Coordinates of N, CA, C and O in Angstrom, one line a residue:
M28 N 226.0 -54.9 -15.5 CA 225.0 -55.5 -14.6 C 224.7 -54.5 -13.4 O 223.6 -54.5 -12.9
S29 N 225.7 -53.8 -13.0 CA 225.5 -52.8 -11.9 C 224.5 -51.7 -12.3 O 223.8 -51.2 -11.6
G30 N 224.5 -51.4 -13.7 CA 223.6 -50.5 -14.2 C 222.1 -51.0 -14.1 O 221.2 -50.2 -13.7
R31 N 221.9 -52.2 -14.3 CA 220.6 -52.8 -14.1 C 220.2 -52.7 -12.7 O 219.0 -52.4 -12.4
R32 N 221.1 -53.1 -11.8 CA 220.7 -53.0 -10.3 C 220.4 -51.6 -9.9 O 219.4 -51.4 -9.2
S33 N 221.1 -50.6 -10.4 CA 220.8 -49.3 -9.9 C 219.5 -48.8 -10.5 O 218.8 -48.1 -9.8
R34 N 219.1 -49.2 -11.7 CA 217.8 -48.8 -12.2 C 216.7 -49.5 -11.4 O 215.7 -48.9 -11.1
Q35 N 216.9 -50.7 -11.0 CA 215.9 -51.4 -10.3 C 215.8 -51.0 -8.9 O 214.7 -50.9 -8.3
S36 N 216.9 -50.6 -8.3 CA 216.8 -50.2 -6.9 C 216.3 -48.8 -6.7 O 216.2 -48.3 -5.6
G37 N 216.0 -48.1 -7.7 CA 215.5 -46.7 -7.7 C 214.1 -46.7 -7.2 O 213.4 -45.6 -7.3
G38 N 213.5 -47.8 -6.8 CA 212.1 -47.8 -6.4 C 211.2 -48.2 -7.5 O 210.0 -48.5 -7.2
S39 N 211.6 -48.3 -8.7 CA 210.8 -48.7 -9.8 C 211.0 -50.2 -10.1 O 212.1 -50.6 -10.2
S40 N 209.9 -50.9 -10.2 CA 210.0 -52.3 -10.5 C 209.8 -52.6 -12.0 O 209.5 -53.7 -12.4
R41 N 209.8 -51.5 -12.8 CA 209.5 -51.6 -14.2 C 210.7 -52.3 -14.9 O 211.8 -52.1 -14.6
I42 N 210.3 -53.2 -15.8 CA 211.4 -53.9 -16.6 C 211.8 -53.1 -17.7 O 211.0 -52.5 -18.5
S43 N 213.1 -53.0 -17.9 CA 213.7 -52.1 -19.0 C 213.5 -52.9 -20.3 O 213.4 -54.1 -20.4
D44 N 213.6 -52.1 -21.4 CA 213.6 -52.6 -22.8 C 214.7 -53.6 -23.0 O 214.6 -54.6 -23.6
E45 N 215.9 -53.2 -22.4 CA 217.1 -54.1 -22.5 C 216.8 -55.4 -21.9 O 217.2 -56.5 -22.4
Q46 N 216.2 -55.5 -20.8 CA 215.9 -56.7 -20.1 C 214.9 -57.6 -20.9 O 215.0 -58.8 -21.0
I47 N 213.9 -56.9 -21.5 CA 212.9 -57.6 -22.3 C 213.6 -58.2 -23.5 O 213.4 -59.4 -23.9
I48 N 214.5 -57.5 -24.2 CA 215.2 -58.0 -25.4 C 216.1 -59.1 -25.0 O 216.2 -60.1 -25.7
D49 N 216.7 -59.0 -23.8 CA 217.6 -60.1 -23.3 C 216.8 -61.4 -23.1 O 217.2 -62.5 -23.4
L50 N 215.6 -61.2 -22.4 CA 214.8 -62.4 -22.1 C 214.3 -63.0 -23.4 O 214.3 -64.2 -23.5
V51 N 213.8 -62.2 -24.3 CA 213.3 -62.8 -25.6 C 214.4 -63.5 -26.3 O 214.2 -64.6 -26.9
S52 N 215.6 -62.9 -26.3 CA 216.7 -63.6 -27.0 C 217.1 -64.9 -26.4 O 217.3 -65.9 -27.1
K53 N 217.0 -65.0 -25.0 CA 217.3 -66.3 -24.3 C 216.2 -67.3 -24.6 O 216.5 -68.5 -24.8
L54 N 215.0 -66.8 -24.6 CA 213.8 -67.8 -24.9 C 213.9 -68.3 -26.3 O 213.7 -69.5 -26.6
Q55 N 214.3 -67.5 -27.3 CA 214.5 -67.9 -28.7 C 215.5 -69.0 -28.8 O 215.4 -69.9 -29.6
Q56 N 216.5 -69.0 -27.9 CA 217.6 -70.0 -28.0 C 217.1 -71.3 -27.3 O 217.6 -72.4 -27.6
L57 N 216.1 -71.2 -26.4 CA 215.7 -72.4 -25.6 C 214.6 -73.2 -26.2 O 214.5 -74.4 -26.0
I58 N 213.7 -72.5 -26.9 CA 212.4 -73.1 -27.4 C 212.7 -73.7 -28.7 O 213.0 -73.0 -29.7
P59 N 212.6 -75.1 -28.8 CA 212.9 -75.8 -30.1 C 212.1 -75.3 -31.3 O 212.7 -75.1 -32.4
E60 N 210.9 -75.0 -31.1 CA 210.0 -74.5 -32.2 C 210.6 -73.2 -32.8 O 210.5 -73.0 -34.0
I61 N 211.1 -72.4 -32.0 CA 211.6 -71.1 -32.4 C 213.0 -71.2 -33.0 O 213.4 -70.6 -34.0
R62 N 213.8 -72.1 -32.3 CA 215.2 -72.3 -32.7 C 215.3 -72.8 -34.2 O 216.2 -72.5 -34.9
S63 N 214.3 -73.6 -34.5 CA 214.3 -74.2 -35.9 C 214.0 -73.1 -37.0 O 214.3 -73.3 -38.1
R64 N 213.4 -72.0 -36.6 CA 213.2 -70.9 -37.5 C 214.1 -69.8 -37.3 O 213.7 -68.6 -37.4
R65 N 215.3 -70.1 -37.0 CA 216.3 -69.1 -36.6 C 216.5 -68.0 -37.7 O 216.8 -66.8 -37.4
S66 N 216.3 -68.3 -39.0 CA 216.6 -67.4 -40.0 C 215.4 -66.3 -40.1 O 215.6 -65.2 -40.6
E67 N 214.3 -66.7 -39.6 CA 213.1 -65.7 -39.6 C 213.3 -64.7 -38.4 O 213.8 -65.0 -37.4
K68 N 212.7 -63.6 -38.6 CA 212.6 -62.6 -37.5 C 211.3 -62.8 -36.8 O 210.3 -62.8 -37.4
V69 N 211.4 -63.2 -35.5 CA 210.2 -63.5 -34.8 C 209.9 -62.4 -33.8 O 210.9 -62.0 -33.1
S70 N 208.7 -62.0 -33.7 CA 208.4 -60.9 -32.7 C 208.4 -61.4 -31.3 O 208.3 -62.6 -31.0
A71 N 208.6 -60.4 -30.4 CA 208.6 -60.8 -29.0 C 207.3 -61.5 -28.5 O 207.4 -62.4 -27.8
S72 N 206.2 -61.0 -29.0 CA 204.9 -61.6 -28.6 C 204.8 -63.0 -29.1 O 204.3 -63.9 -28.4
K73 N 205.3 -63.3 -30.3 CA 205.3 -64.6 -30.8 C 206.2 -65.5 -30.0 O 205.9 -66.7 -29.7
V74 N 207.4 -65.0 -29.6 CA 208.3 -65.8 -28.8 C 207.7 -66.1 -27.4 O 207.7 -67.3 -27.0
L75 N 207.0 -65.2 -26.8 CA 206.3 -65.4 -25.6 C 205.2 -66.4 -25.7 O 205.0 -67.3 -24.9
Q76 N 204.4 -66.3 -26.8 CA 203.3 -67.2 -27.1 C 203.9 -68.6 -27.3 O 203.3 -69.6 -26.7
E77 N 204.9 -68.8 -28.0 CA 205.5 -70.1 -28.3 C 206.1 -70.7 -27.0 O 206.0 -71.9 -26.7
T78 N 206.6 -69.8 -26.1 CA 207.2 -70.2 -24.8 C 206.0 -70.8 -23.9 O 206.2 -71.8 -23.3
C79 N 204.9 -70.1 -23.9 CA 203.8 -70.5 -23.1 C 203.2 -71.8 -23.6 O 202.9 -72.7 -22.9
N80 N 203.2 -72.0 -25.0 CA 202.7 -73.2 -25.6 C 203.7 -74.4 -25.2 O 203.2 -75.5 -24.9
Y81 N 204.9 -74.1 -25.3 CA 205.9 -75.1 -25.0 C 205.8 -75.6 -23.5 O 205.8 -76.8 -23.2
I82 N 205.6 -74.6 -22.6 CA 205.5 -74.9 -21.2 C 204.2 -75.7 -20.9 O 204.2 -76.7 -20.2
R83 N 203.1 -75.4 -21.6 CA 201.9 -76.1 -21.5 C 202.1 -77.6 -21.9 O 201.6 -78.5 -21.3
N84 N 202.7 -77.7 -23.1 CA 203.0 -79.1 -23.6 C 203.9 -79.9 -22.6 O 203.6 -81.1 -22.4
L85 N 204.8 -79.3 -22.0 CA 205.7 -80.0 -21.1 C 204.9 -80.4 -19.9 O 205.0 -81.5 -19.4
H86 N 204.0 -79.5 -19.4 CA 203.1 -79.9 -18.3 C 202.2 -81.1 -18.6 O 202.1 -82.0 -17.8
R87 N 201.7 -81.1 -19.8 CA 200.8 -82.2 -20.3 C 201.6 -83.5 -20.3 O 201.2 -84.5 -19.9
E88 N 202.8 -83.4 -20.8 CA 203.7 -84.6 -20.9 C 204.0 -85.1 -19.5 O 204.0 -86.3 -19.3
V89 N 204.3 -84.2 -18.6 CA 204.6 -84.7 -17.2 C 203.4 -85.3 -16.6 O 203.5 -86.3 -15.9
D90 N 202.2 -84.7 -16.8 CA 201.0 -85.3 -16.3 C 200.7 -86.7 -16.8 O 200.4 -87.6 -16.1
D91 N 200.9 -86.8 -18.1 CA 200.7 -88.1 -18.8 C 201.7 -89.2 -18.3 O 201.3 -90.3 -18.0
L92 N 203.0 -88.8 -18.1 CA 204.0 -89.7 -17.6 C 203.7 -90.1 -16.1 O 203.8 -91.2 -15.7
S93 N 203.2 -89.1 -15.4 CA 202.9 -89.4 -14.0 C 201.7 -90.4 -13.9 O 201.7 -91.3 -13.1
E94 N 200.7 -90.2 -14.8 CA 199.6 -91.1 -14.8 C 200.0 -92.5 -15.2 O 199.6 -93.5 -14.6
R95 N 200.9 -92.6 -16.2 CA 201.4 -93.9 -16.7 C 202.2 -94.6 -15.6 O 202.1 -95.8 -15.4
L96 N 203.0 -93.8 -14.9 CA 203.8 -94.4 -13.8 C 202.9 -94.9 -12.7 O 203.1 -96.0 -12.1
S97 N 201.9 -94.1 -12.4 CA 200.9 -94.6 -11.3 C 200.2 -95.9 -11.7 O 200.0 -96.8 -10.9
Q98 N 199.8 -96.0 -13.0 CA 199.2 -97.2 -13.5 C 200.1 -98.4 -13.4 O 199.7 -99.5 -13.0
L99 N 201.4 -98.1 -13.8 CA 202.4 -99.2 -13.7 C 202.6 -99.6 -12.3 O 202.7 -100.8 -12.0
L100 N 202.7 -98.7 -11.4 CA 202.9 -99.0 -10.0 C 201.7 -99.8 -9.4 O 202.0 -100.7 -8.6
A101 N 200.5 -99.6 -9.9 CA 199.4 -100.4 -9.4 C 199.4 -101.8 -9.9 O 198.7 -102.7 -9.3
T102 N 200.2 -102.1 -10.9 CA 200.2 -103.5 -11.5 C 201.4 -104.3 -11.0 O 201.5 -105.5 -11.3
I103 N 202.3 -103.7 -10.2 CA 203.5 -104.5 -9.8 C 203.5 -104.6 -8.2 O 202.8 -103.9 -7.5
D104 N 204.3 -105.5 -7.8 CA 204.5 -105.8 -6.3 C 205.0 -104.5 -5.6 O 206.0 -103.9 -6.0
A105 N 204.2 -104.0 -4.6 CA 204.6 -102.8 -4.0 C 205.9 -102.8 -3.3 O 206.5 -101.7 -3.1
D106 N 206.4 -103.9 -3.0 CA 207.7 -104.0 -2.3 C 208.9 -104.3 -3.2 O 210.0 -104.5 -2.7
S107 N 208.6 -104.4 -4.5 CA 209.7 -104.7 -5.4 C 210.6 -103.5 -5.6 O 210.3 -102.3 -5.4
P108 N 211.9 -103.7 -6.1 CA 212.8 -102.6 -6.4 C 212.2 -101.7 -7.5 O 212.4 -100.5 -7.5
E109 N 211.5 -102.3 -8.4 CA 210.9 -101.5 -9.5 C 209.9 -100.5 -8.9 O 209.8 -99.4 -9.4
A110 N 209.1 -101.0 -8.0 CA 208.1 -100.1 -7.3 C 208.8 -98.9 -6.6 O 208.3 -97.8 -6.7
A111 N 209.9 -99.2 -6.0 CA 210.7 -98.2 -5.3 C 211.2 -97.1 -6.3 O 211.1 -95.9 -6.0
I112 N 211.6 -97.6 -7.4 CA 212.1 -96.6 -8.5 C 211.0 -95.8 -9.0 O 211.1 -94.6 -9.1
I113 N 209.8 -96.4 -9.2 CA 208.7 -95.7 -9.8 C 208.2 -94.6 -8.7 O 207.9 -93.5 -9.0
R114 N 208.1 -95.1 -7.4 CA 207.7 -94.1 -6.4 C 208.7 -92.9 -6.3 O 208.2 -91.8 -6.1
S115 N 210.0 -93.2 -6.5 CA 210.9 -92.1 -6.5 C 210.7 -91.1 -7.6 O 211.0 -89.9 -7.5
L116 N 210.2 -91.6 -8.8 CA 210.0 -90.8 -9.9 C 208.7 -89.9 -9.8 O 208.6 -88.8 -10.3
I117 N 207.7 -90.5 -9.1 CA 206.5 -89.8 -8.9 C 206.6 -88.8 -7.8 O 206.4 -87.7 -7.7

């Protein structure tokens, strides 16, 4: 790890090949769509594309859930315990 720090502190902000390989490896372990194809060799660009798609899908799901919670909140008593829970989630 000290080797990484010394390379980075040399004034260059360039990411090393080792760091890219490490990042791609970690992303492969985290993204379900890639994890299920573990036996295949997946390119770094494919891993990054799948990661971006996964993050976009998560954003969409969060937006949808937020909208549903807002709609639910509009239909219940604003002073109820349920409303307090929903407000804390939003």
